[in-house]
CSV table of C-alpha atoms in Angstrom, one decimal:
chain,number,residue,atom,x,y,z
A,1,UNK,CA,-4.8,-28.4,18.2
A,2,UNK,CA,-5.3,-24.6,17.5
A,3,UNK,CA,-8.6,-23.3,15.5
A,4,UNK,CA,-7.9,-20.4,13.5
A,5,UNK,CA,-11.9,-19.4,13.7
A,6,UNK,CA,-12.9,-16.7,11.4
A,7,UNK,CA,-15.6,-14.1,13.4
A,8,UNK,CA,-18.2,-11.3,11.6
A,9,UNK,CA,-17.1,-8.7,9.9
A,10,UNK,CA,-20.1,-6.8,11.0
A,11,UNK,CA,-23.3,-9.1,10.7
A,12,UNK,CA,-22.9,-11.2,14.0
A,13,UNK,CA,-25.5,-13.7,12.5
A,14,UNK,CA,-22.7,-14.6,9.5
A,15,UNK,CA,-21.0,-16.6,12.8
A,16,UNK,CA,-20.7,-19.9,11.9
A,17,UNK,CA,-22.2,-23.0,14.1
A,18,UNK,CA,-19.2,-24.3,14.1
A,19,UNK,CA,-17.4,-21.3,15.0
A,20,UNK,CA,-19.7,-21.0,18.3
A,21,UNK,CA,-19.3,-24.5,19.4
A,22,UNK,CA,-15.8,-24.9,18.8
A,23,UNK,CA,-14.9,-21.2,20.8
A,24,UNK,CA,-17.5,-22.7,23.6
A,25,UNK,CA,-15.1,-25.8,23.7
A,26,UNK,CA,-11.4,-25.0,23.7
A,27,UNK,CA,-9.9,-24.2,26.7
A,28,UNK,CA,-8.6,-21.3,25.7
A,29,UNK,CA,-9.4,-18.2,23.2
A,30,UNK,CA,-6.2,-16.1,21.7
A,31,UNK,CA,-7.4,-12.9,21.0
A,32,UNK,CA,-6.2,-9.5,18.7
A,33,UNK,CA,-7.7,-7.3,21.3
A,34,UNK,CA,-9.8,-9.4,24.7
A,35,UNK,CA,-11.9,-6.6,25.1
A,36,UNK,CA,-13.4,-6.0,21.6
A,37,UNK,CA,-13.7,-9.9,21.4
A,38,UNK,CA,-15.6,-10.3,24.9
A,39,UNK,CA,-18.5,-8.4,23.6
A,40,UNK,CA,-19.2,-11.1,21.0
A,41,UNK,CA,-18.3,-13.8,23.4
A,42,UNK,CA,-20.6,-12.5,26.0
A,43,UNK,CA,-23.7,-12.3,23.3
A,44,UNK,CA,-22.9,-15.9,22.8
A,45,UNK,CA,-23.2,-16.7,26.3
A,46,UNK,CA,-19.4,-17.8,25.9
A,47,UNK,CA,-17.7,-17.9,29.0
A,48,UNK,CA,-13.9,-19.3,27.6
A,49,UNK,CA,-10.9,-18.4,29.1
A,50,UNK,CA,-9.2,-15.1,26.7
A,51,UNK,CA,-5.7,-14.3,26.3
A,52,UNK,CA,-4.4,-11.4,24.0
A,53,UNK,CA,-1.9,-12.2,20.8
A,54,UNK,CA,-2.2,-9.1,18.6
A,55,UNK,CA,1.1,-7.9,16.7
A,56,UNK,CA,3.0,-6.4,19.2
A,57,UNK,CA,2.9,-9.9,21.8
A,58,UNK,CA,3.0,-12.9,18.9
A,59,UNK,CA,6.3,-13.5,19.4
A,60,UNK,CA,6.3,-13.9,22.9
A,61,UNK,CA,2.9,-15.3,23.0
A,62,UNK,CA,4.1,-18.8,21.0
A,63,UNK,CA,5.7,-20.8,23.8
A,64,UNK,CA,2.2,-19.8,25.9
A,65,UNK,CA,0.5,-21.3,22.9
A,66,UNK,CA,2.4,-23.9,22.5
A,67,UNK,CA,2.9,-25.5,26.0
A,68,UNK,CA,-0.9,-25.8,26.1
A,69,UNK,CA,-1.7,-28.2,22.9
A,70,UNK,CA,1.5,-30.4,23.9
A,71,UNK,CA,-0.6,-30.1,27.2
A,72,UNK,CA,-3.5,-31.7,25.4
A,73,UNK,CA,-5.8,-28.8,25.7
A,74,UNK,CA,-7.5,-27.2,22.2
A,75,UNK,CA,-6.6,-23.6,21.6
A,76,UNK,CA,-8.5,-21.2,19.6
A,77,UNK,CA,-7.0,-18.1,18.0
A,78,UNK,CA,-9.6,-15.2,16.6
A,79,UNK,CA,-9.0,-11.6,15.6
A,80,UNK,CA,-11.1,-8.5,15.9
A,81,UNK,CA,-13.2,-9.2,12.4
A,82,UNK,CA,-13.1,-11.8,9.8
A,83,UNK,CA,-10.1,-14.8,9.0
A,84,UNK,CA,-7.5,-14.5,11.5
A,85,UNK,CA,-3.8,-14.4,9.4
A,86,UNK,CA,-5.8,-11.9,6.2
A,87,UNK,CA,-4.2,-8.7,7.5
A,88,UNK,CA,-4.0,-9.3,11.1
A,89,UNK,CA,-2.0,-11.4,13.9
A,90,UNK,CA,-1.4,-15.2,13.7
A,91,UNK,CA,1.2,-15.9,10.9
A,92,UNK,CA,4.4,-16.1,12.9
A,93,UNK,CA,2.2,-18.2,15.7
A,94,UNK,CA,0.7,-20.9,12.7
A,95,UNK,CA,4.1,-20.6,11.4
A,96,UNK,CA,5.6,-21.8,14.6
A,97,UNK,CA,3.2,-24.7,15.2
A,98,UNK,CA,3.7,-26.0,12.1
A,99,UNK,CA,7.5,-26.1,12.4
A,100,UNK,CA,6.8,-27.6,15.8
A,101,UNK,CA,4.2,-30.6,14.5
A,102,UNK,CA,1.4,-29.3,16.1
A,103,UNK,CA,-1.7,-29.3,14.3
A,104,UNK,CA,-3.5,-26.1,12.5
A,105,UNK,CA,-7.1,-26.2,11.6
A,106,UNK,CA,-9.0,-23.7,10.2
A,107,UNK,CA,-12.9,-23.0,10.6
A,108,UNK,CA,-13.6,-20.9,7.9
A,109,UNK,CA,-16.3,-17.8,8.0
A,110,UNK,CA,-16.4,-14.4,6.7
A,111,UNK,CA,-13.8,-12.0,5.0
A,112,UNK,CA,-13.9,-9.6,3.5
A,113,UNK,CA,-12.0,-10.0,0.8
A,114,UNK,CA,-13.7,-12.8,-0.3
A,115,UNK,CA,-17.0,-11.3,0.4
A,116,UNK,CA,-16.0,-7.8,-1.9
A,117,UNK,CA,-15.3,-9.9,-4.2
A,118,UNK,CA,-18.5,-11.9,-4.4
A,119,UNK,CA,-20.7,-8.8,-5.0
A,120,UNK,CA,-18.7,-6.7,-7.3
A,121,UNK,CA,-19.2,-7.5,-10.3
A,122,UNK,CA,-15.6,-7.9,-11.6
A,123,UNK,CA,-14.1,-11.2,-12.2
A,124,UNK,CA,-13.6,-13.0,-9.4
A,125,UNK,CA,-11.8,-16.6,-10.9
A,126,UNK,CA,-7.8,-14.9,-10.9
A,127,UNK,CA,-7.3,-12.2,-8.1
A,128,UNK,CA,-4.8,-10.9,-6.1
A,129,UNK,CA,-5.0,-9.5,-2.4
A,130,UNK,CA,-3.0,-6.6,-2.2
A,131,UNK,CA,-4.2,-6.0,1.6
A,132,UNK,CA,-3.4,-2.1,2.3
A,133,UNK,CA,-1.4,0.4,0.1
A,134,UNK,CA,1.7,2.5,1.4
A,135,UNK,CA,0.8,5.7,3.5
A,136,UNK,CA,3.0,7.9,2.1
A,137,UNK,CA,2.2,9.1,-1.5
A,138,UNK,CA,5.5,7.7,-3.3
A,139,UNK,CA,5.4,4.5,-2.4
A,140,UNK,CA,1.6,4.3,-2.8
A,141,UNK,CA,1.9,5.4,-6.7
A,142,UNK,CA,5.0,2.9,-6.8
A,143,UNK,CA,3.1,-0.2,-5.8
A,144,UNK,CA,0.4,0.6,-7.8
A,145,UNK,CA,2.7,1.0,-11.3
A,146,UNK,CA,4.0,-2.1,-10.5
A,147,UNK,CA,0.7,-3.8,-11.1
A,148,UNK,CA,-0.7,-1.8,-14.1
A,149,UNK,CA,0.0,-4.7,-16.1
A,150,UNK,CA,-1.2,-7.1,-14.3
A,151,UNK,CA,-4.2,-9.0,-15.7
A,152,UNK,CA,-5.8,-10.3,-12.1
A,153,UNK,CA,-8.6,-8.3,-10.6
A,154,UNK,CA,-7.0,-6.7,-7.8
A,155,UNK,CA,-8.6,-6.4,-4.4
A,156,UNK,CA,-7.2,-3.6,-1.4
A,157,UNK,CA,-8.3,-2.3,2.0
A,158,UNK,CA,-8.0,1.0,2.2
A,159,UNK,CA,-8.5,3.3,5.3
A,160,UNK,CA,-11.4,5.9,5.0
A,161,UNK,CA,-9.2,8.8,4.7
A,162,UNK,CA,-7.0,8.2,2.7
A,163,UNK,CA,-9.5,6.7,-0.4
A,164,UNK,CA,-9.8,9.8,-2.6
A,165,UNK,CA,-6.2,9.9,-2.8
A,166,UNK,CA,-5.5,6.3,-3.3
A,167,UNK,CA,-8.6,6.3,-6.2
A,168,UNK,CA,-6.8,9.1,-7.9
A,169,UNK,CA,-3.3,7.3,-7.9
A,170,UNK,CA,-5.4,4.4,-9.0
A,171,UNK,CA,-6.7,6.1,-11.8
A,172,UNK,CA,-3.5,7.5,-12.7
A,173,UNK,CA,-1.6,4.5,-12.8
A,174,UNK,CA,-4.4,2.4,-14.5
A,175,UNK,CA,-6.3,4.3,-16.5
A,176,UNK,CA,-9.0,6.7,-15.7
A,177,UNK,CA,-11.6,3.9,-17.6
A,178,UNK,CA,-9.9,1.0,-15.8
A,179,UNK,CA,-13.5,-0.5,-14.1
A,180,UNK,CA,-13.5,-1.0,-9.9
A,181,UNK,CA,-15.8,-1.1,-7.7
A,182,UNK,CA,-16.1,0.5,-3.9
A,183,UNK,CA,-17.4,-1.8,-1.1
A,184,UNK,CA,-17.9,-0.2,2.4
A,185,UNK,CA,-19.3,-1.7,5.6
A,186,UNK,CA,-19.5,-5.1,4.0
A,187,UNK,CA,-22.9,-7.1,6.1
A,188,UNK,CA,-23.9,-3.9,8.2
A,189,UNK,CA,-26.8,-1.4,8.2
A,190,UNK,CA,-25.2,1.1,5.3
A,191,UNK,CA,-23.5,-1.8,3.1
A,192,UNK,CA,-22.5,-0.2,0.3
A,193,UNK,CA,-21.4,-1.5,-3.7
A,194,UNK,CA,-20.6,1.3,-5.8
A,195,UNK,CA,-19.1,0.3,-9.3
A,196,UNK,CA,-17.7,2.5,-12.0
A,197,UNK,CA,-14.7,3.8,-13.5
A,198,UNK,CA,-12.0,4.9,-11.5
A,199,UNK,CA,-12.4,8.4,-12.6
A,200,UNK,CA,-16.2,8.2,-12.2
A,201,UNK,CA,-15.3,6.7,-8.1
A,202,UNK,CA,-12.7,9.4,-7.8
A,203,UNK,CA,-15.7,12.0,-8.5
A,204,UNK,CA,-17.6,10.5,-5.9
A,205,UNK,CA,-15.7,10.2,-3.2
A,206,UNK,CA,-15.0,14.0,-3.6
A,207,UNK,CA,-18.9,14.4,-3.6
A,208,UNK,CA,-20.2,12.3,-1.2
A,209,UNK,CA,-19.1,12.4,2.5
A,210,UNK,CA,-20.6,8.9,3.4
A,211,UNK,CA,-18.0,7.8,0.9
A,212,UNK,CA,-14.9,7.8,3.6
A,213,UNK,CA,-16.9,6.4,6.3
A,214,UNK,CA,-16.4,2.6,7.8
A,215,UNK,CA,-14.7,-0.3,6.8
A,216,UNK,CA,-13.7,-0.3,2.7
A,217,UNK,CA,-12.0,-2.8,0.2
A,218,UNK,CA,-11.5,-1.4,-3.0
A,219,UNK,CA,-11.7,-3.8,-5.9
A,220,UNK,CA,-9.8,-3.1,-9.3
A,221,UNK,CA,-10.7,-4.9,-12.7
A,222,UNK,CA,-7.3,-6.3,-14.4
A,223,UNK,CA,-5.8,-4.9,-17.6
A,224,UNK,CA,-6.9,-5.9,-20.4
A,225,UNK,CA,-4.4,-7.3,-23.1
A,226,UNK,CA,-4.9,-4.1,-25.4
A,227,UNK,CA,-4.6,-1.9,-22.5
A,228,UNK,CA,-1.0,-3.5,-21.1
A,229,UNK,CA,0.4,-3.3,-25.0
A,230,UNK,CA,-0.6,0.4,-24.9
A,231,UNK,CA,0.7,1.0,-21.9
A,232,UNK,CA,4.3,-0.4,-22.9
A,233,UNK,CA,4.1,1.4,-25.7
A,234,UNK,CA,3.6,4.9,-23.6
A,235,UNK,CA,6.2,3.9,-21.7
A,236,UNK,CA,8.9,3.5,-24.5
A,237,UNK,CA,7.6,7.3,-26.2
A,238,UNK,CA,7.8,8.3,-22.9
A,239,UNK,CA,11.5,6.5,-22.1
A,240,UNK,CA,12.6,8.4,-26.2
A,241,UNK,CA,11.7,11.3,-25.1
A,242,UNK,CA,12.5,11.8,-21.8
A,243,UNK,CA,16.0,11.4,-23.4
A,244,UNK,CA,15.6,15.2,-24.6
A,245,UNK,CA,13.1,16.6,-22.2
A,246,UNK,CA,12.3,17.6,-18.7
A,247,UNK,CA,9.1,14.9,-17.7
A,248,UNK,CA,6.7,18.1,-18.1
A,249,UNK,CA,7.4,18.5,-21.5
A,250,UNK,CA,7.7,14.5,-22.3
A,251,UNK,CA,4.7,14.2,-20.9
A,252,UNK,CA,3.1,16.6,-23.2
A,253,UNK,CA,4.3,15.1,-26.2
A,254,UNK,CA,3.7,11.8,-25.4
A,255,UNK,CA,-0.2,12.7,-24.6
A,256,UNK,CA,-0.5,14.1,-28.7
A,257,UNK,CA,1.0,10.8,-29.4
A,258,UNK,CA,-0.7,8.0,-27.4
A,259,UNK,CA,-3.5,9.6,-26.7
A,260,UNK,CA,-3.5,8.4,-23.1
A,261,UNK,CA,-3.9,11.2,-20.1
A,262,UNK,CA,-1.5,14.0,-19.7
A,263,UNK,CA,-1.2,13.6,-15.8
A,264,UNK,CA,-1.1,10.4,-15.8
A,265,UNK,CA,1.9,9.9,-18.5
A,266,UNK,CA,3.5,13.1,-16.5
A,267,UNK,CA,3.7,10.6,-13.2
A,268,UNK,CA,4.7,7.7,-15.1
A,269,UNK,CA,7.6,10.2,-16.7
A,270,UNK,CA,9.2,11.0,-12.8
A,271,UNK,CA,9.0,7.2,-12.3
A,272,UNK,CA,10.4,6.2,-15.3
A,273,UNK,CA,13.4,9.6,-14.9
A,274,UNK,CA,13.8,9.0,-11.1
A,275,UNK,CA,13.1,13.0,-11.0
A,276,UNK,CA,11.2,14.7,-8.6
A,277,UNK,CA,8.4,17.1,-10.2
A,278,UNK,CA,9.2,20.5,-12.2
């Protein structure tokens, strides 16, 4: 069989017992990267055979895989951090197997999705997992309209750099007062929960440098049902008007009348127009 083993995420103590006797016992260890993954072997005193399956070898990596367990030997298959499959390698291989018979079992550990949410302080019973945002601006503010409505506390990674620009798009397409919370370096030394508004986050990520530094997930409160019926209802001011105005001045108007934010309506106007901004 193949263990999908989850690893640390940072704390190398949140290893499960399991997880070390079952990567001591397989006869093999499928890897994201063998040489990030043989300095936790080797603190372990694990000597198992490592092979490497990160995203650019899956593919070609599932007849290796799978010639083994028909073999009889037990395979394990790990990434760099936390649940193999959440945002790394290992769907198209568990795909396979399945398809194939062969059996799948997971020994579960520590995400970090699972473990943002635990701490935050937002509701945790209905969530999505967004995993990472687009790169590019557009498509970043696009993805994130498409969710304003949605009533699941949202969870996303988000790369150091690139967080006061994602927290301002947040804000913009939630609502500055939408509630979230920050968690970076999840089980190290500088752990880190901040919680706030999204326009109280944005204002500290511009004012603290440790802010962008290490590993974050960014968790996002849900809308509210009075906040998704205001919303709709910005959206068909803004959809009237835009009939007889350029988005500036739509946007303008539709603040006086809805009282929501003037940037945020003027970004929802070029979404709602197609246009590109005046």
């Amino acid at each position: 069989m193949l263990y999908v083993v989850a690893t640390p995420i940072g704390n190398r103590e949140d290893l499960t017992r399991r997880a070390q006797r079952i990567l001591d016992e397989v006869a093999c260890i499928f890897c994201e990267d063998t040489r990030h993954s043989g300095k936790l072997l080797a603190e372990l005193g694990i000597d198992t055979p490592r092979l490497s399956l990160h995203e650019h070898n899956e593919r070609a990596r599932i007849d290796t895989v799978l010639q083994r367990l028909q073999n009889g030997e037990s395979c394990a298959l790990i990434s760099d951090a936390g649940t193999p499959l959440i945002n790394d390698p290992g769907f198209v291989l568990v795909r396979a197997l399945r398809d194939a018979g062969m059996r799948v079992v997971p020994v579960p550990g520590a995400s970090a999705v699972i473990a943002a949410l635990s701490a935050a302080g937002l509701p945790a019973d209905r969530f999505s997992y967004e995993g990472f945002l687009p790169a590019k601006s557009k498509a970043r503010r696009d993805r994130l309209a498409a969710l304003a409505n949605d009533s699941r506390t949202l969870v996303f990674y988000e790369a150091p750099h690139r967080l006061e620009e994602m927290l301002a798009d947040a804000a913009n397409a939630f609502g500055a007062e939408r509630l979230a919370c920050v968690a970076r370096e999840i089980t190290k030394l500088h752990e880190e929960f901040r919680n706030g508004t999204l326009a109280e986050l944005c204002e500290w990520a511009a004012r603290d440098p440790n802010a962008t530094r290490g590993e974050i997930v960014v968790v996002v409160g849900g809308a509210s049902s009075e906040s998704t019926a205001q919303r709709l209802y910005a959206d068909e001011v803004l959809r009237a008007l835009l009939e007889e105005l350029p988005a500036s001045k739509a946007a303008k108007v539709a603040s006086k009348l809805t009282g929501e934010r003037r940037q945020a309506l003027y970004q929802r106007a070029l979404e709602l127009s197609g246009g590109a901004a005046e």
